[in-house]
mmCIF file of C-alpha atoms in Angstrom:
data_model
loop_
_atom_site.group_PDB
_atom_site.id
_atom_site.type_symbol
_atom_site.label_atom_id
_atom_site.label_comp_id
_atom_site.label_asym_id
_atom_site.label_seq_id
_atom_site.Cartn_x
_atom_site.Cartn_y
_atom_site.Cartn_z
ATOM 1 C CA UNK A 241 -13.277 19.360 3.591
ATOM 2 C CA UNK A 242 -11.973 15.845 3.035
ATOM 3 C CA UNK A 243 -12.496 14.974 -0.616
ATOM 4 C CA UNK A 244 -11.413 11.336 -0.319
ATOM 5 C CA UNK A 245 -12.694 9.309 2.607
ATOM 6 C CA UNK A 246 -11.924 5.853 3.873
ATOM 7 C CA UNK A 247 -14.464 5.327 6.606
ATOM 8 C CA UNK A 248 -13.083 2.080 7.986
ATOM 9 C CA UNK A 249 -9.819 2.634 9.886
ATOM 10 C CA UNK A 250 -9.202 -1.101 10.118
ATOM 11 C CA UNK A 251 -10.243 -4.445 8.655
ATOM 12 C CA UNK A 252 -9.387 -7.973 9.761
ATOM 13 C CA UNK A 253 -9.891 -11.039 7.555
ATOM 14 C CA UNK A 254 -8.868 -14.663 7.560
ATOM 15 C CA UNK A 255 -6.207 -15.891 5.174
ATOM 16 C CA UNK A 256 -7.740 -17.146 1.934
ATOM 17 C CA UNK A 257 -10.890 -15.058 2.269
ATOM 18 C CA UNK A 258 -11.754 -11.869 0.398
ATOM 19 C CA UNK A 259 -10.711 -8.433 1.664
ATOM 20 C CA UNK A 260 -12.870 -5.495 0.591
ATOM 21 C CA UNK A 261 -11.594 -1.981 1.229
ATOM 22 C CA UNK A 262 -13.882 0.954 0.522
ATOM 23 C CA UNK A 263 -13.363 4.559 -0.465
ATOM 24 C CA UNK A 264 -15.746 7.459 -1.113
ATOM 25 C CA UNK A 265 -15.027 10.748 -2.822
ATOM 26 C CA UNK A 266 -16.864 14.034 -3.193
ATOM 27 C CA UNK A 267 -15.131 15.836 -6.058
ATOM 28 C CA UNK A 268 -16.752 14.956 -9.387
ATOM 29 C CA UNK A 269 -13.701 16.375 -11.208
ATOM 30 C CA UNK A 270 -11.579 13.398 -10.234
ATOM 31 C CA UNK A 271 -10.784 11.258 -13.271
ATOM 32 C CA UNK A 272 -8.361 8.669 -11.930
ATOM 33 C CA UNK A 273 -8.414 6.634 -8.772
ATOM 34 C CA UNK A 274 -5.478 4.765 -7.316
ATOM 35 C CA UNK A 275 -4.729 2.399 -4.484
ATOM 36 C CA UNK A 276 -1.448 2.341 -2.615
ATOM 37 C CA UNK A 277 -0.152 -0.095 -0.027
ATOM 38 C CA UNK A 278 2.103 0.990 2.814
ATOM 39 C CA UNK A 279 4.182 -1.037 5.250
ATOM 40 C CA UNK A 280 5.487 0.535 8.483
ATOM 41 C CA UNK A 281 8.578 2.712 8.069
ATOM 42 C CA UNK A 282 8.311 2.574 4.278
ATOM 43 C CA UNK A 283 6.812 4.811 1.631
ATOM 44 C CA UNK A 284 3.539 3.904 -0.107
ATOM 45 C CA UNK A 285 3.719 1.581 -3.096
ATOM 46 C CA UNK A 286 1.377 1.940 -6.051
ATOM 47 C CA UNK A 287 -0.949 -1.069 -6.427
ATOM 48 C CA UNK A 288 -3.634 -0.511 -9.020
ATOM 49 C CA UNK A 289 -5.624 2.283 -10.615
ATOM 50 C CA UNK A 290 -8.803 2.878 -12.551
ATOM 51 C CA UNK A 291 -9.960 5.549 -14.930
ATOM 52 C CA UNK A 292 -13.381 7.139 -14.481
ATOM 53 C CA UNK A 293 -14.465 5.773 -17.869
ATOM 54 C CA UNK A 294 -14.203 2.222 -16.534
ATOM 55 C CA UNK A 295 -16.028 0.425 -13.764
ATOM 56 C CA UNK A 296 -13.565 -2.385 -13.127
ATOM 57 C CA UNK A 297 -9.851 -3.044 -13.394
ATOM 58 C CA UNK A 298 -8.192 -6.303 -12.442
ATOM 59 C CA UNK A 299 -4.556 -7.189 -11.779
ATOM 60 C CA UNK A 300 -3.945 -10.634 -10.385
ATOM 61 C CA UNK A 301 -5.481 -10.929 -6.921
ATOM 62 C CA UNK A 302 -6.409 -7.229 -6.890
ATOM 63 C CA UNK A 303 -9.567 -5.783 -8.453
ATOM 64 C CA UNK A 304 -10.782 -2.227 -8.193
ATOM 65 C CA UNK A 305 -14.442 -1.377 -8.777
ATOM 66 C CA UNK A 306 -15.721 2.130 -9.465
ATOM 67 C CA UNK A 307 -19.312 3.290 -9.027
ATOM 68 C CA UNK A 308 -19.193 6.779 -10.445
ATOM 69 C CA UNK A 309 -22.823 7.644 -9.695
ATOM 70 C CA UNK A 310 -22.283 6.794 -6.026
ATOM 71 C CA UNK A 311 -18.777 8.310 -5.988
ATOM 72 C CA UNK A 312 -17.554 5.095 -4.463
ATOM 73 C CA UNK A 313 -14.736 2.703 -5.194
ATOM 74 C CA UNK A 314 -13.559 -0.486 -3.617
ATOM 75 C CA UNK A 315 -10.487 -2.688 -3.686
ATOM 76 C CA UNK A 316 -10.991 -6.446 -3.562
ATOM 77 C CA UNK A 317 -8.149 -8.752 -2.647
ATOM 78 C CA UNK A 318 -8.775 -12.430 -3.184
ATOM 79 C CA UNK A 319 -7.466 -14.662 -1.824
ATOM 80 C CA UNK A 320 -6.032 -12.594 1.005
ATOM 81 C CA UNK A 321 -2.560 -13.500 2.262
ATOM 82 C CA UNK A 322 -0.769 -12.580 5.501
ATOM 83 C CA UNK A 323 1.737 -10.546 3.433
ATOM 84 C CA UNK A 324 -1.156 -8.301 2.398
ATOM 85 C CA UNK A 325 -1.311 -6.939 5.953
ATOM 86 C CA UNK A 326 -0.551 -3.233 5.547
ATOM 87 C CA UNK A 327 -2.207 0.169 5.384
ATOM 88 C CA UNK A 328 -4.107 0.762 2.138
ATOM 89 C CA UNK A 329 -4.602 4.281 0.837
ATOM 90 C CA UNK A 330 -7.127 5.344 -1.730
ATOM 91 C CA UNK A 331 -6.128 8.364 -3.862
ATOM 92 C CA UNK A 332 -7.726 10.433 -6.609
ATOM 93 C CA UNK A 333 -6.385 12.701 -9.347
ATOM 94 C CA UNK A 334 -7.730 15.079 -11.952
ATOM 95 C CA UNK A 335 -7.003 14.450 -15.626
ATOM 96 C CA UNK A 336 -4.406 17.206 -15.851
ATOM 97 C CA UNK A 337 -1.904 15.243 -13.737
ATOM 98 C CA UNK A 338 -0.350 16.989 -10.776
ATOM 99 C CA UNK A 339 -1.280 16.173 -7.230
ATOM 100 C CA UNK A 340 -3.230 13.237 -5.926
ATOM 101 C CA UNK A 341 -5.574 13.542 -2.949
ATOM 102 C CA UNK A 342 -5.303 10.706 -0.431
ATOM 103 C CA UNK A 343 -7.688 9.186 2.074
ATOM 104 C CA UNK A 344 -6.643 8.491 5.663
ATOM 105 C CA UNK A 345 -6.016 4.804 5.020
ATOM 106 C CA UNK A 346 -7.393 1.451 6.158
ATOM 107 C CA UNK A 347 -5.210 -0.953 8.118
ATOM 108 C CA UNK A 348 -5.741 -4.475 6.804
ATOM 109 C CA UNK A 349 -4.779 -7.441 8.949
ATOM 110 C CA UNK A 350 -4.856 -10.887 7.367
ATOM 111 C CA UNK A 351 -4.788 -13.623 9.968
ATOM 112 C CA UNK A 352 -3.128 -16.971 9.157
ATOM 113 C CA UNK B 263 18.349 1.399 -10.425
ATOM 114 C CA UNK B 264 17.837 3.359 -7.241
ATOM 115 C CA UNK B 265 14.339 4.491 -6.433
ATOM 116 C CA UNK B 266 13.410 7.780 -4.832
ATOM 117 C CA UNK B 267 16.053 8.557 -2.226
ATOM 118 C CA UNK B 268 15.201 10.619 0.826
ATOM 119 C CA UNK B 269 17.605 11.694 3.509
ATOM 120 C CA UNK B 270 17.936 11.757 6.325
ATOM 121 C CA UNK B 271 15.613 8.915 7.344
ATOM 122 C CA UNK B 272 15.270 10.351 10.834
ATOM 123 C CA UNK B 273 15.799 13.939 11.895
ATOM 124 C CA UNK B 274 15.549 15.375 15.390
ATOM 125 C CA UNK B 275 15.375 19.122 15.815
ATOM 126 C CA UNK B 276 14.839 21.376 18.795
ATOM 127 C CA UNK B 277 12.060 23.922 18.663
ATOM 128 C CA UNK B 278 13.191 26.970 16.730
ATOM 129 C CA UNK B 279 15.815 25.184 14.629
ATOM 130 C CA UNK B 280 15.678 24.639 10.887
ATOM 131 C CA UNK B 281 14.983 21.305 9.221
ATOM 132 C CA UNK B 282 16.168 20.450 5.710
ATOM 133 C CA UNK B 283 14.777 17.366 4.010
ATOM 134 C CA UNK B 284 16.291 16.109 0.766
ATOM 135 C CA UNK B 285 14.781 14.109 -2.037
ATOM 136 C CA UNK B 286 16.504 12.709 -5.115
ATOM 137 C CA UNK B 287 13.925 11.519 -7.636
ATOM 138 C CA UNK B 288 14.236 8.391 -9.703
ATOM 139 C CA UNK B 289 16.502 8.698 -12.709
ATOM 140 C CA UNK B 290 14.560 10.203 -15.578
ATOM 141 C CA UNK B 291 11.840 11.643 -13.349
ATOM 142 C CA UNK B 292 11.405 15.383 -13.545
ATOM 143 C CA UNK B 293 8.352 15.849 -11.307
ATOM 144 C CA UNK B 294 8.593 15.839 -7.518
ATOM 145 C CA UNK B 295 5.792 15.872 -4.955
ATOM 146 C CA UNK B 296 6.036 16.324 -1.195
ATOM 147 C CA UNK B 297 3.465 14.870 1.178
ATOM 148 C CA UNK B 298 3.219 14.978 4.951
ATOM 149 C CA UNK B 299 1.726 12.313 7.189
ATOM 150 C CA UNK B 300 0.840 13.379 10.700
ATOM 151 C CA UNK B 301 0.402 10.645 13.329
ATOM 152 C CA UNK B 302 -2.806 8.640 12.778
ATOM 153 C CA UNK B 303 -3.629 10.588 9.618
ATOM 154 C CA UNK B 304 -3.364 10.133 5.886
ATOM 155 C CA UNK B 305 -0.995 11.702 3.394
ATOM 156 C CA UNK B 306 -1.549 15.404 2.881
ATOM 157 C CA UNK B 307 -0.294 17.082 -0.281
ATOM 158 C CA UNK B 308 2.166 19.903 0.269
ATOM 159 C CA UNK B 309 3.848 20.928 -2.991
ATOM 160 C CA UNK B 310 4.453 19.826 -6.576
ATOM 161 C CA UNK B 311 7.640 20.879 -8.359
ATOM 162 C CA UNK B 312 9.360 20.459 -11.664
ATOM 163 C CA UNK B 313 12.979 21.438 -12.242
ATOM 164 C CA UNK B 314 13.377 25.099 -11.179
ATOM 165 C CA UNK B 315 9.605 25.588 -10.989
ATOM 166 C CA UNK B 316 6.955 25.337 -8.294
ATOM 167 C CA UNK B 317 3.826 24.108 -10.052
ATOM 168 C CA UNK B 318 1.391 23.778 -7.143
ATOM 169 C CA UNK B 319 2.072 24.808 -3.564
ATOM 170 C CA UNK B 320 -1.526 24.880 -2.411
ATOM 171 C CA UNK B 321 -0.802 22.478 0.467
ATOM 172 C CA UNK B 322 2.163 24.330 1.900
ATOM 173 C CA UNK B 323 1.712 26.292 5.125
ATOM 174 C CA UNK B 324 2.067 29.980 4.358
ATOM 175 C CA UNK B 325 4.889 30.553 6.811
ATOM 176 C CA UNK B 326 8.129 28.765 7.666
ATOM 177 C CA UNK B 327 7.867 26.180 4.870
ATOM 178 C CA UNK B 328 9.578 26.386 1.483
ATOM 179 C CA UNK B 329 10.556 23.961 -1.249
ATOM 180 C CA UNK B 330 12.856 23.994 -4.235
ATOM 181 C CA UNK B 331 13.954 21.670 -7.010
ATOM 182 C CA UNK B 332 17.062 23.189 -8.564
ATOM 183 C CA UNK B 333 18.441 22.417 -11.995
ATOM 184 C CA UNK B 334 21.165 20.345 -10.360
ATOM 185 C CA UNK B 335 20.810 18.385 -7.164
ATOM 186 C CA UNK B 336 17.973 17.097 -5.028
ATOM 187 C CA UNK B 337 14.705 18.714 -4.128
ATOM 188 C CA UNK B 338 14.802 20.363 -0.695
ATOM 189 C CA UNK B 339 11.925 20.879 1.704
ATOM 190 C CA UNK B 340 12.923 23.475 4.269
ATOM 191 C CA UNK B 341 11.143 24.145 7.536
ATOM 192 C CA UNK B 342 12.302 27.163 9.484
ATOM 193 C CA UNK B 343 11.797 27.653 13.234
ATOM 194 C CA UNK B 344 10.288 24.215 13.714
ATOM 195 C CA UNK B 345 7.510 23.650 16.261
ATOM 196 C CA UNK B 346 6.284 20.414 17.858
ATOM 197 C CA UNK B 347 3.341 20.304 15.448
ATOM 198 C CA UNK B 348 5.790 19.850 12.562
ATOM 199 C CA UNK B 349 6.667 16.376 13.854
ATOM 200 C CA UNK B 350 5.556 14.020 11.112
ATOM 201 C CA UNK B 351 6.707 11.734 8.336
ATOM 202 C CA UNK B 352 7.523 13.636 5.164
ATOM 203 C CA UNK B 353 7.324 11.671 1.940
ATOM 204 C CA UNK B 354 8.665 12.612 -1.425
ATOM 205 C CA UNK B 355 7.387 11.065 -4.645
ATOM 206 C CA UNK B 356 8.488 11.428 -8.242
ATOM 207 C CA UNK B 357 7.088 10.769 -11.685
ATOM 208 C CA UNK B 358 8.373 11.095 -15.247
ATOM 209 C CA UNK B 359 7.551 14.000 -17.534
ATOM 210 C CA UNK B 360 5.139 11.940 -19.557
ATOM 211 C CA UNK B 361 3.477 10.259 -16.601
ATOM 212 C CA UNK B 362 -0.035 9.180 -17.163
ATOM 213 C CA UNK B 363 -2.034 9.995 -14.101
ATOM 214 C CA UNK B 364 -3.117 6.411 -13.652
ATOM 215 C CA UNK B 365 0.393 5.016 -13.256
ATOM 216 C CA UNK B 366 0.896 6.272 -9.749
ATOM 217 C CA UNK B 367 3.851 7.878 -8.065
ATOM 218 C CA UNK B 368 7.076 6.283 -6.883
ATOM 219 C CA UNK B 369 7.541 7.195 -3.245
ATOM 220 C CA UNK B 370 10.657 7.399 -1.136
ATOM 221 C CA UNK B 371 10.861 5.837 2.323
ATOM 222 C CA UNK B 372 10.259 9.167 4.012
ATOM 223 C CA UNK B 373 11.968 11.376 6.561
ATOM 224 C CA UNK B 374 10.639 11.162 10.089
ATOM 225 C CA UNK B 375 10.995 14.548 11.717
ATOM 226 C CA UNK B 376 10.787 14.787 15.484
ATOM 227 C CA UNK B 377 10.762 18.198 17.123
ATOM 228 C CA UNK B 378 11.732 18.180 20.789
#
């Protein structure tokens, strides 16, 4: 049973346009949601997070939206840059810390 | 300030041998997490440790796999009698004692295990 799902394995956008990466979850006990970015042959890097008591969190070009009733979150990157090309993982945690559960990732390609 | 250090970066083992993967957390971090990424898949949780304690090993296979985080030294993920299905990238992450869950982990660069 996959509790965190990223249904789009890949996404391609033009430089300067918006990238929207989606994530769905099934476990209503999750309280925190995080996005990580991963380049080949490197470990994931934490990007941005959101608490379940919020519906939006913004950090520069990155904004995460949470729709708790739909158990859905999305990461918006605007404007997209070629350096944003990477695999993006959605992850979720309970409020008692400990492990995070990851999705399978979406490969974003930003074309110049 | 070094980040999370994993070694070796690449490890080749023959079927039946043992694999030992090491992880030194960031300075000041007392929580260590191991994740495995199989080809074309996401990161799967394996085990969560604090110094000298296993907190959550719900993702560890019941046989052949073990992990420790001793009082001194790195955390070790040990795989005995490796099989081809163990070939994967193994990532270690660390966080401080007072980590807020929304700050995210710091990951190492991973160990790529190939079983031949």
